[in-house]
Amino acid sequence: MMVVITLTSCPAKLRGDLTRWLFEIDTGVYVGNLSARVRDGIWQRICDNIGSGRAVMTYAAANEQKLDFRICGSEWIPTDHDGIKLVKRMFPSESDSKYKAGSKNVIRHKTHLEQRKRKGDDTPDYTVIDIETTGIKTDERIIELGALRIRSGKETGSFSALVKCGKPVPKEIMKLTGITDELLESEGIEPDRAIQLFTEFCGNDTLVGHNISFDIGFLQRLCNETGRTFLRNRTIDTIRIAKRKTDIADGYSLASICGHFGIEIKTQHRAIEDCKLTYRIFEKLKEIEGE
């Protein structure tokens, strides 16, 4: 299928990688014919490496609009309106003088963000999130949600829920997570109730996750499907920080980074346990950032 990708302010290496599959017809604009598997793999690679840039992918789809699109690194978010996919942009009212372009408040805010970026993230209060799914493709389903509340660098609360997914759990996922169809049937809750409780727990906290764009993509779709306003929280990806601040030969999986920092893994591939590992990794990375 025909795929069009546009990138803004992205790393040069990422642009070079894309030319292996796509033609660059203008600066930051790539086109090509890709299978769904390759398309999804490329998008995941873009989201993992986009840094502070923005990306949009548009492609043909068998729906009423005959197209679909994805957005990464932007305040513009896709929303579903009775089967029609539109884009919602959140921005302050133009009548609010506090946020008019060039105002002292805007300049002060931008200066604060730049200072925080230079010195590293020292966020003391945040919530770590993680999900388990039936697979990595975009049409797979969430089967578990986890969140860990951190205050002043310490665990103060947690949320965990198994989620009924309406389809059989693949055998490889059962083996990886221990989550079975029987477990979901007996202990799982409906998706609309699960995402309601999850968003209420997270509140307005900064959300920290390992490859958090993966989690956010699934959470965004579940919000759209259940008619719930999507989380507009600030997000932090521990993979991006780890790649910037460490050099790990075995890659940047959760297990590899835990090994690098000497963090013991007792259980993995369950949402709340992975949240606890991500929390410990993030605190270690903050120590490096503060040096």
PDB file of C-alpha atoms in Angstrom:
ATOM      1  CA  MET A   1       0.000   0.000   0.000  1.00  0.00           C
ATOM      2  CA  MET A   2       1.057   3.599  -0.573  1.00  0.00           C
ATOM      3  CA  VAL A   3       2.503   5.254   2.533  1.00  0.00           C
ATOM      4  CA  VAL A   4       3.469   8.926   3.011  1.00  0.00           C
ATOM      5  CA  ILE A   5       5.574  10.006   5.991  1.00  0.00           C
ATOM      6  CA  THR A   6       6.522  13.569   6.912  1.00  0.00           C
ATOM      7  CA  LEU A   7       9.169  14.350   9.512  1.00  0.00           C
ATOM      8  CA  THR A   8       9.991  17.640  11.205  1.00  0.00           C
ATOM      9  CA  SER A   9      13.123  18.340  13.280  1.00  0.00           C
ATOM     10  CA  CYS A  10      14.106  14.683  13.368  1.00  0.00           C
ATOM     11  CA  PRO A  11      17.590  13.160  13.860  1.00  0.00           C
ATOM     12  CA  ALA A  12      19.632  12.812  10.672  1.00  0.00           C
ATOM     13  CA  LYS A  13      20.220   9.110  11.350  1.00  0.00           C
ATOM     14  CA  LEU A  14      16.478   8.440  11.344  1.00  0.00           C
ATOM     15  CA  ARG A  15      16.064  10.167   8.002  1.00  0.00           C
ATOM     16  CA  GLY A  16      18.873   8.047   6.619  1.00  0.00           C
ATOM     17  CA  ASP A  17      17.233   4.853   7.896  1.00  0.00           C
ATOM     18  CA  LEU A  18      13.953   5.648   6.156  1.00  0.00           C
ATOM     19  CA  THR A  19      15.589   5.885   2.736  1.00  0.00           C
ATOM     20  CA  ARG A  20      16.169   2.112   2.914  1.00  0.00           C
ATOM     21  CA  TRP A  21      12.427   1.612   2.289  1.00  0.00           C
ATOM     22  CA  LEU A  22      11.084   4.941   1.052  1.00  0.00           C
ATOM     23  CA  PHE A  23      11.873   7.683  -1.467  1.00  0.00           C
ATOM     24  CA  GLU A  24      12.557  11.154  -0.085  1.00  0.00           C
ATOM     25  CA  ILE A  25      10.716  13.396  -2.569  1.00  0.00           C
ATOM     26  CA  ASP A  26      11.249  16.592  -0.567  1.00  0.00           C
ATOM     27  CA  THR A  27      12.964  17.541   2.690  1.00  0.00           C
ATOM     28  CA  GLY A  28      11.341  15.391   5.360  1.00  0.00           C
ATOM     29  CA  VAL A  29       8.746  13.853   2.991  1.00  0.00           C
ATOM     30  CA  TYR A  30       8.963  10.109   2.235  1.00  0.00           C
ATOM     31  CA  VAL A  31       6.755   7.942   0.031  1.00  0.00           C
ATOM     32  CA  GLY A  32       6.677   4.288  -0.902  1.00  0.00           C
ATOM     33  CA  ASN A  33       4.683   1.044  -1.167  1.00  0.00           C
ATOM     34  CA  LEU A  34       4.961  -1.029   2.029  1.00  0.00           C
ATOM     35  CA  SER A  35       3.313  -4.077   3.537  1.00  0.00           C
ATOM     36  CA  ALA A  36       1.377  -3.538   6.768  1.00  0.00           C
ATOM     37  CA  ARG A  37       4.089  -5.372   8.739  1.00  0.00           C
ATOM     38  CA  VAL A  38       6.906  -3.198   7.392  1.00  0.00           C
ATOM     39  CA  ARG A  39       4.792  -0.063   7.784  1.00  0.00           C
ATOM     40  CA  ASP A  40       4.122  -0.816  11.468  1.00  0.00           C
ATOM     41  CA  GLY A  41       7.782  -1.633  12.066  1.00  0.00           C
ATOM     42  CA  ILE A  42       8.936   1.633  10.486  1.00  0.00           C
ATOM     43  CA  TRP A  43       6.440   3.648  12.525  1.00  0.00           C
ATOM     44  CA  GLN A  44       7.635   2.037  15.740  1.00  0.00           C
ATOM     45  CA  ARG A  45      11.222   2.877  14.790  1.00  0.00           C
ATOM     46  CA  ILE A  46      10.225   6.482  14.093  1.00  0.00           C
ATOM     47  CA  CYS A  47       8.447   6.859  17.455  1.00  0.00           C
ATOM     48  CA  ASP A  48      11.435   5.340  19.280  1.00  0.00           C
ATOM     49  CA  ASN A  49      13.946   7.696  17.654  1.00  0.00           C
ATOM     50  CA  ILE A  50      12.077  10.908  16.817  1.00  0.00           C
ATOM     51  CA  GLY A  51      13.481  12.737  19.849  1.00  0.00           C
ATOM     52  CA  SER A  52      11.933  16.203  20.083  1.00  0.00           C
ATOM     53  CA  GLY A  53      10.754  16.101  16.456  1.00  0.00           C
ATOM     54  CA  ARG A  54       7.342  15.353  14.946  1.00  0.00           C
ATOM     55  CA  ALA A  55       6.139  12.696  12.527  1.00  0.00           C
ATOM     56  CA  VAL A  56       2.939  12.020  10.569  1.00  0.00           C
ATOM     57  CA  MET A  57       2.206   8.859   8.584  1.00  0.00           C
ATOM     58  CA  THR A  58      -0.708   8.587   6.132  1.00  0.00           C
ATOM     59  CA  TYR A  59      -1.718   5.435   4.273  1.00  0.00           C
ATOM     60  CA  ALA A  60      -4.586   3.784   2.435  1.00  0.00           C
ATOM     61  CA  ALA A  61      -7.158   1.946   4.549  1.00  0.00           C
ATOM     62  CA  ALA A  62     -10.419   0.061   4.057  1.00  0.00           C
ATOM     63  CA  ASN A  63     -12.631   2.551   5.874  1.00  0.00           C
ATOM     64  CA  GLU A  64     -15.116   5.266   4.945  1.00  0.00           C
ATOM     65  CA  GLN A  65     -12.372   7.837   4.383  1.00  0.00           C
ATOM     66  CA  LYS A  66     -10.204   5.347   2.438  1.00  0.00           C
ATOM     67  CA  LEU A  67      -7.195   6.435   4.510  1.00  0.00           C
ATOM     68  CA  ASP A  68      -5.723   6.335   8.008  1.00  0.00           C
ATOM     69  CA  PHE A  69      -2.991   8.327   9.713  1.00  0.00           C
ATOM     70  CA  ARG A  70      -0.786   8.386  12.800  1.00  0.00           C
ATOM     71  CA  ILE A  71       0.878  11.271  14.606  1.00  0.00           C
ATOM     72  CA  CYS A  72       3.870  11.240  16.946  1.00  0.00           C
ATOM     73  CA  GLY A  73       5.522  14.031  18.935  1.00  0.00           C
ATOM     74  CA  SER A  74       2.751  16.577  18.413  1.00  0.00           C
ATOM     75  CA  GLU A  75      -0.061  18.119  20.443  1.00  0.00           C
ATOM     76  CA  TRP A  76      -2.350  17.257  17.534  1.00  0.00           C
ATOM     77  CA  ILE A  77      -4.010  13.915  18.322  1.00  0.00           C
ATOM     78  CA  PRO A  78      -6.232  11.683  16.131  1.00  0.00           C
ATOM     79  CA  THR A  79      -9.809  11.280  17.367  1.00  0.00           C
ATOM     80  CA  ASP A  80     -12.626   9.076  16.116  1.00  0.00           C
ATOM     81  CA  HIS A  81     -16.041  10.610  15.482  1.00  0.00           C
ATOM     82  CA  ASP A  82     -18.550   7.896  14.551  1.00  0.00           C
ATOM     83  CA  GLY A  83     -16.088   6.185  12.257  1.00  0.00           C
ATOM     84  CA  ILE A  84     -14.608   9.397  10.840  1.00  0.00           C
ATOM     85  CA  LYS A  85     -11.056  10.082  11.966  1.00  0.00           C
ATOM     86  CA  LEU A  86     -10.268  13.724  12.657  1.00  0.00           C
ATOM     87  CA  VAL A  87      -7.482  15.615  14.426  1.00  0.00           C
ATOM     88  CA  LYS A  88      -7.885  17.503  17.673  1.00  0.00           C
ATOM     89  CA  ARG A  89      -5.508  20.280  18.648  1.00  0.00           C
ATOM     90  CA  MET A  90      -5.381  21.498  22.230  1.00  0.00           C
ATOM     91  CA  PHE A  91      -4.286  25.092  22.698  1.00  0.00           C
ATOM     92  CA  PRO A  92      -5.047  28.011  25.055  1.00  0.00           C
ATOM     93  CA  SER A  93      -7.732  30.507  24.116  1.00  0.00           C
ATOM     94  CA  GLU A  94      -6.485  33.460  22.103  1.00  0.00           C
ATOM     95  CA  SER A  95      -8.350  35.693  24.524  1.00  0.00           C
ATOM     96  CA  ASP A  96      -6.138  34.519  27.390  1.00  0.00           C
ATOM     97  CA  SER A  97      -3.455  37.193  27.457  1.00  0.00           C
ATOM     98  CA  LYS A  98      -1.215  35.030  29.634  1.00  0.00           C
ATOM     99  CA  TYR A  99      -0.466  32.835  26.630  1.00  0.00           C
ATOM    100  CA  LYS A 100      -0.310  35.256  23.746  1.00  0.00           C
ATOM    101  CA  ALA A 101       2.767  34.819  21.570  1.00  0.00           C
ATOM    102  CA  GLY A 102       5.659  36.890  22.850  1.00  0.00           C
ATOM    103  CA  SER A 103       4.118  37.488  26.274  1.00  0.00           C
ATOM    104  CA  LYS A 104       6.317  37.380  29.361  1.00  0.00           C
ATOM    105  CA  ASN A 105       4.570  34.213  30.536  1.00  0.00           C
ATOM    106  CA  VAL A 106       5.347  32.379  27.300  1.00  0.00           C
ATOM    107  CA  ILE A 107       8.967  33.550  27.276  1.00  0.00           C
ATOM    108  CA  ARG A 108       9.393  32.583  30.938  1.00  0.00           C
ATOM    109  CA  HIS A 109       7.836  29.150  30.290  1.00  0.00           C
ATOM    110  CA  LYS A 110      10.072  28.470  27.283  1.00  0.00           C
ATOM    111  CA  THR A 111      13.148  29.515  29.260  1.00  0.00           C
ATOM    112  CA  HIS A 112      12.174  27.153  32.068  1.00  0.00           C
ATOM    113  CA  LEU A 113      11.768  24.253  29.617  1.00  0.00           C
ATOM    114  CA  GLU A 114      15.173  24.908  28.053  1.00  0.00           C
ATOM    115  CA  GLN A 115      16.850  25.050  31.473  1.00  0.00           C
ATOM    116  CA  ARG A 116      15.207  21.816  32.513  1.00  0.00           C
ATOM    117  CA  LYS A 117      16.286  20.165  29.266  1.00  0.00           C
ATOM    118  CA  ARG A 118      19.909  21.236  29.752  1.00  0.00           C
ATOM    119  CA  LYS A 119      20.217  20.106  33.346  1.00  0.00           C
ATOM    120  CA  GLY A 120      18.269  16.876  32.943  1.00  0.00           C
ATOM    121  CA  ASP A 121      14.890  15.816  34.267  1.00  0.00           C
ATOM    122  CA  ASP A 122      14.680  15.875  38.061  1.00  0.00           C
ATOM    123  CA  THR A 123      10.949  15.101  38.247  1.00  0.00           C
ATOM    124  CA  PRO A 124      10.264  14.048  41.883  1.00  0.00           C
ATOM    125  CA  ASP A 125       6.536  13.326  41.403  1.00  0.00           C
ATOM    126  CA  TYR A 126       5.249  11.218  38.521  1.00  0.00           C
ATOM    127  CA  THR A 127       3.396   8.023  37.608  1.00  0.00           C
ATOM    128  CA  VAL A 128       5.022   5.078  35.847  1.00  0.00           C
ATOM    129  CA  ILE A 129       2.768   3.215  33.407  1.00  0.00           C
ATOM    130  CA  ASP A 130       2.948  -0.082  31.551  1.00  0.00           C
ATOM    131  CA  ILE A 131       0.564  -2.268  29.586  1.00  0.00           C
ATOM    132  CA  GLU A 132       0.463  -5.860  28.391  1.00  0.00           C
ATOM    133  CA  THR A 133      -1.177  -6.633  25.049  1.00  0.00           C
ATOM    134  CA  THR A 134      -2.092  -9.564  22.817  1.00  0.00           C
ATOM    135  CA  GLY A 135       0.695  -8.506  20.420  1.00  0.00           C
ATOM    136  CA  ILE A 136       2.597  -5.536  19.033  1.00  0.00           C
ATOM    137  CA  LYS A 137       0.474  -4.757  15.973  1.00  0.00           C
ATOM    138  CA  THR A 138      -1.869  -1.800  16.116  1.00  0.00           C
ATOM    139  CA  ASP A 139      -4.989  -4.011  15.936  1.00  0.00           C
ATOM    140  CA  GLU A 140      -4.043  -6.018  19.039  1.00  0.00           C
ATOM    141  CA  ARG A 141      -5.752  -5.501  22.407  1.00  0.00           C
ATOM    142  CA  ILE A 142      -4.746  -4.446  25.917  1.00  0.00           C
ATOM    143  CA  ILE A 143      -4.985  -7.271  28.455  1.00  0.00           C
ATOM    144  CA  GLU A 144      -3.424  -5.587  31.492  1.00  0.00           C
ATOM    145  CA  LEU A 145      -2.901  -2.033  32.765  1.00  0.00           C
ATOM    146  CA  GLY A 146      -0.423  -1.026  35.437  1.00  0.00           C
ATOM    147  CA  ALA A 147       0.529   2.272  37.068  1.00  0.00           C
ATOM    148  CA  LEU A 148       2.850   3.173  39.933  1.00  0.00           C
ATOM    149  CA  ARG A 149       2.529   6.543  41.702  1.00  0.00           C
ATOM    150  CA  ILE A 150       5.799   8.188  42.792  1.00  0.00           C
ATOM    151  CA  ARG A 151       6.027  11.076  45.236  1.00  0.00           C
ATOM    152  CA  SER A 152       9.377  12.631  46.169  1.00  0.00           C
ATOM    153  CA  GLY A 153      11.064   9.672  44.501  1.00  0.00           C
ATOM    154  CA  LYS A 154       9.196   7.039  46.572  1.00  0.00           C
ATOM    155  CA  GLU A 155       6.387   4.611  45.748  1.00  0.00           C
ATOM    156  CA  THR A 156       3.123   5.782  47.306  1.00  0.00           C
ATOM    157  CA  GLY A 157       0.444   3.874  45.415  1.00  0.00           C
ATOM    158  CA  SER A 158      -0.250   1.464  42.577  1.00  0.00           C
ATOM    159  CA  PHE A 159      -2.964   0.440  40.152  1.00  0.00           C
ATOM    160  CA  SER A 160      -3.288  -2.888  38.354  1.00  0.00           C
ATOM    161  CA  ALA A 161      -6.137  -4.337  36.307  1.00  0.00           C
ATOM    162  CA  LEU A 162      -6.616  -7.260  33.965  1.00  0.00           C
ATOM    163  CA  VAL A 163      -8.691  -6.227  30.954  1.00  0.00           C
ATOM    164  CA  LYS A 164     -11.121  -8.403  29.000  1.00  0.00           C
ATOM    165  CA  CYS A 165     -10.036  -8.182  25.379  1.00  0.00           C
ATOM    166  CA  GLY A 166     -12.793  -9.991  23.476  1.00  0.00           C
ATOM    167  CA  LYS A 167     -10.399 -12.329  21.673  1.00  0.00           C
ATOM    168  CA  PRO A 168      -8.247 -15.363  22.559  1.00  0.00           C
ATOM    169  CA  VAL A 169      -4.847 -14.600  24.057  1.00  0.00           C
ATOM    170  CA  PRO A 170      -2.132 -16.016  21.741  1.00  0.00           C
ATOM    171  CA  LYS A 171      -0.162 -18.919  23.176  1.00  0.00           C
ATOM    172  CA  GLU A 172       3.130 -17.012  22.995  1.00  0.00           C
ATOM    173  CA  ILE A 173       1.618 -14.160  25.015  1.00  0.00           C
ATOM    174  CA  MET A 174       0.253 -16.620  27.590  1.00  0.00           C
ATOM    175  CA  LYS A 175       3.726 -18.109  27.912  1.00  0.00           C
ATOM    176  CA  LEU A 176       5.385 -14.692  28.157  1.00  0.00           C
ATOM    177  CA  THR A 177       3.011 -13.093  30.670  1.00  0.00           C
ATOM    178  CA  GLY A 178       1.173 -15.945  32.345  1.00  0.00           C
ATOM    179  CA  ILE A 179      -2.103 -14.222  31.440  1.00  0.00           C
ATOM    180  CA  THR A 180      -4.607 -16.797  30.132  1.00  0.00           C
ATOM    181  CA  ASP A 181      -8.119 -16.594  28.691  1.00  0.00           C
ATOM    182  CA  GLU A 182      -9.425 -18.159  31.900  1.00  0.00           C
ATOM    183  CA  LEU A 183      -7.665 -15.543  34.044  1.00  0.00           C
ATOM    184  CA  LEU A 184      -9.123 -12.685  32.006  1.00  0.00           C
ATOM    185  CA  GLU A 185     -12.583 -14.216  32.166  1.00  0.00           C
ATOM    186  CA  SER A 186     -12.502 -14.682  35.954  1.00  0.00           C
ATOM    187  CA  GLU A 187     -10.556 -11.566  37.030  1.00  0.00           C
ATOM    188  CA  GLY A 188     -10.649  -9.173  34.080  1.00  0.00           C
ATOM    189  CA  ILE A 189     -12.836  -6.066  33.885  1.00  0.00           C
ATOM    190  CA  GLU A 190     -14.448  -4.440  30.858  1.00  0.00           C
ATOM    191  CA  PRO A 191     -12.218  -2.074  28.818  1.00  0.00           C
ATOM    192  CA  ASP A 192     -14.332   1.041  29.446  1.00  0.00           C
ATOM    193  CA  ARG A 193     -14.185   0.533  33.205  1.00  0.00           C
ATOM    194  CA  ALA A 194     -10.460  -0.293  33.092  1.00  0.00           C
ATOM    195  CA  ILE A 195      -9.473   2.869  31.205  1.00  0.00           C
ATOM    196  CA  GLN A 196     -11.717   4.978  33.475  1.00  0.00           C
ATOM    197  CA  LEU A 197      -9.970   3.703  36.611  1.00  0.00           C
ATOM    198  CA  PHE A 198      -6.553   3.989  34.965  1.00  0.00           C
ATOM    199  CA  THR A 199      -6.998   7.623  33.889  1.00  0.00           C
ATOM    200  CA  GLU A 200      -8.430   8.565  37.284  1.00  0.00           C
ATOM    201  CA  PHE A 201      -5.394   7.049  38.989  1.00  0.00           C
ATOM    202  CA  CYS A 202      -2.917   8.843  36.694  1.00  0.00           C
ATOM    203  CA  GLY A 203      -4.650  12.204  37.019  1.00  0.00           C
ATOM    204  CA  ASN A 204      -2.480  15.017  35.652  1.00  0.00           C
ATOM    205  CA  ASP A 205       0.828  13.400  36.579  1.00  0.00           C
ATOM    206  CA  THR A 206       3.824  13.254  34.278  1.00  0.00           C
ATOM    207  CA  LEU A 207       3.769   9.722  32.839  1.00  0.00           C
ATOM    208  CA  VAL A 208       7.008   7.728  32.683  1.00  0.00           C
ATOM    209  CA  GLY A 209       7.320   4.561  30.623  1.00  0.00           C
ATOM    210  CA  HIS A 210       9.775   2.304  28.829  1.00  0.00           C
ATOM    211  CA  ASN A 211       9.130   2.836  25.105  1.00  0.00           C
ATOM    212  CA  ILE A 212       6.122   4.858  26.233  1.00  0.00           C
ATOM    213  CA  SER A 213       4.963   5.647  22.681  1.00  0.00           C
ATOM    214  CA  PHE A 214       3.896   1.988  22.399  1.00  0.00           C
ATOM    215  CA  ASP A 215       1.748   2.269  25.534  1.00  0.00           C
ATOM    216  CA  ILE A 216       0.338   5.674  24.582  1.00  0.00           C
ATOM    217  CA  GLY A 217      -0.732   4.425  21.142  1.00  0.00           C
ATOM    218  CA  PHE A 218      -2.797   1.589  22.623  1.00  0.00           C
ATOM    219  CA  LEU A 219      -4.188   3.780  25.410  1.00  0.00           C
ATOM    220  CA  GLN A 220      -5.181   6.448  22.903  1.00  0.00           C
ATOM    221  CA  ARG A 221      -7.111   3.938  20.821  1.00  0.00           C
ATOM    222  CA  LEU A 222      -8.875   2.538  23.893  1.00  0.00           C
ATOM    223  CA  CYS A 223      -9.876   6.079  24.913  1.00  0.00           C
ATOM    224  CA  ASN A 224     -11.249   6.699  21.422  1.00  0.00           C
ATOM    225  CA  GLU A 225     -13.194   3.424  21.437  1.00  0.00           C
ATOM    226  CA  THR A 226     -14.767   4.125  24.830  1.00  0.00           C
ATOM    227  CA  GLY A 227     -15.522   7.806  24.184  1.00  0.00           C
ATOM    228  CA  ARG A 228     -13.120   8.991  26.859  1.00  0.00           C
ATOM    229  CA  THR A 229     -10.957  12.101  26.618  1.00  0.00           C
ATOM    230  CA  PHE A 230      -7.392  10.996  26.016  1.00  0.00           C
ATOM    231  CA  LEU A 231      -4.683  11.723  28.558  1.00  0.00           C
ATOM    232  CA  ARG A 232      -2.913  14.983  27.801  1.00  0.00           C
ATOM    233  CA  ASN A 233      -0.192  14.326  30.361  1.00  0.00           C
ATOM    234  CA  ARG A 234       3.464  15.092  29.771  1.00  0.00           C
ATOM    235  CA  THR A 235       5.376  11.878  29.009  1.00  0.00           C
ATOM    236  CA  ILE A 236       8.954  10.722  29.571  1.00  0.00           C
ATOM    237  CA  ASP A 237      10.519   7.735  27.786  1.00  0.00           C
ATOM    238  CA  THR A 238      13.265   5.921  29.707  1.00  0.00           C
ATOM    239  CA  ILE A 239      14.620   4.407  26.474  1.00  0.00           C
ATOM    240  CA  ARG A 240      15.360   7.845  25.034  1.00  0.00           C
ATOM    241  CA  ILE A 241      17.129   8.969  28.201  1.00  0.00           C
ATOM    242  CA  ALA A 242      19.085   5.712  28.407  1.00  0.00           C
ATOM    243  CA  LYS A 243      20.251   6.017  24.808  1.00  0.00           C
ATOM    244  CA  ARG A 244      21.436   9.556  25.490  1.00  0.00           C
ATOM    245  CA  LYS A 245      23.168   8.835  28.781  1.00  0.00           C
ATOM    246  CA  THR A 246      24.434   5.242  28.576  1.00  0.00           C
ATOM    247  CA  ASP A 247      26.201   2.936  26.153  1.00  0.00           C
ATOM    248  CA  ILE A 248      24.755  -0.571  26.515  1.00  0.00           C
ATOM    249  CA  ALA A 249      26.066  -3.162  24.077  1.00  0.00           C
ATOM    250  CA  ASP A 250      23.094  -5.505  24.561  1.00  0.00           C
ATOM    251  CA  GLY A 251      20.555  -2.888  23.515  1.00  0.00           C
ATOM    252  CA  TYR A 252      17.992  -0.928  25.490  1.00  0.00           C
ATOM    253  CA  SER A 253      15.368  -3.464  26.454  1.00  0.00           C
ATOM    254  CA  LEU A 254      14.065  -3.328  30.003  1.00  0.00           C
ATOM    255  CA  ALA A 255      16.141  -6.393  30.893  1.00  0.00           C
ATOM    256  CA  SER A 256      19.337  -5.001  29.320  1.00  0.00           C
ATOM    257  CA  ILE A 257      19.114  -1.688  31.160  1.00  0.00           C
ATOM    258  CA  CYS A 258      18.308  -3.462  34.425  1.00  0.00           C
ATOM    259  CA  GLY A 259      21.431  -5.582  33.905  1.00  0.00           C
ATOM    260  CA  HIS A 260      23.500  -2.471  33.218  1.00  0.00           C
ATOM    261  CA  PHE A 261      22.428  -0.902  36.526  1.00  0.00           C
ATOM    262  CA  GLY A 262      22.500  -4.132  38.522  1.00  0.00           C
ATOM    263  CA  ILE A 263      18.739  -4.123  39.098  1.00  0.00           C
ATOM    264  CA  GLU A 264      17.404  -7.569  40.000  1.00  0.00           C
ATOM    265  CA  ILE A 265      14.497  -8.852  37.903  1.00  0.00           C
ATOM    266  CA  LYS A 266      12.169 -11.160  39.831  1.00  0.00           C
ATOM    267  CA  THR A 267       9.197 -10.988  37.463  1.00  0.00           C
ATOM    268  CA  GLN A 268       8.864  -9.439  34.020  1.00  0.00           C
ATOM    269  CA  HIS A 269       6.125  -8.980  31.421  1.00  0.00           C
ATOM    270  CA  ARG A 270       3.457  -8.178  33.986  1.00  0.00           C
ATOM    271  CA  ALA A 271       2.360  -4.565  33.984  1.00  0.00           C
ATOM    272  CA  ILE A 272       2.875  -3.560  37.622  1.00  0.00           C
ATOM    273  CA  GLU A 273       6.181  -5.442  37.919  1.00  0.00           C
ATOM    274  CA  ASP A 274       7.496  -3.748  34.781  1.00  0.00           C
ATOM    275  CA  CYS A 275       6.368  -0.409  36.253  1.00  0.00           C
ATOM    276  CA  LYS A 276       8.523  -1.080  39.309  1.00  0.00           C
ATOM    277  CA  LEU A 277      11.545  -1.908  37.128  1.00  0.00           C
ATOM    278  CA  THR A 278      10.992   1.212  35.008  1.00  0.00           C
ATOM    279  CA  TYR A 279      10.759   3.334  38.178  1.00  0.00           C
ATOM    280  CA  ARG A 280      14.125   2.040  39.408  1.00  0.00           C
ATOM    281  CA  ILE A 281      15.695   2.617  35.973  1.00  0.00           C
ATOM    282  CA  PHE A 282      14.342   6.170  35.807  1.00  0.00           C
ATOM    283  CA  GLU A 283      15.727   7.019  39.240  1.00  0.00           C
ATOM    284  CA  LYS A 284      19.143   5.659  38.187  1.00  0.00           C
ATOM    285  CA  LEU A 285      19.024   7.696  34.980  1.00  0.00           C
ATOM    286  CA  LYS A 286      18.149  10.842  36.932  1.00  0.00           C
ATOM    287  CA  GLU A 287      21.290  10.326  39.015  1.00  0.00           C
ATOM    288  CA  ILE A 288      23.327  10.285  35.802  1.00  0.00           C
ATOM    289  CA  GLU A 289      21.487  13.348  34.502  1.00  0.00           C
ATOM    290  CA  GLY A 290      22.319  15.213  37.690  1.00  0.00           C
ATOM    291  CA  GLU A 291      26.069  14.575  37.565  1.00  0.00           C
TER     292      GLU A 291
END
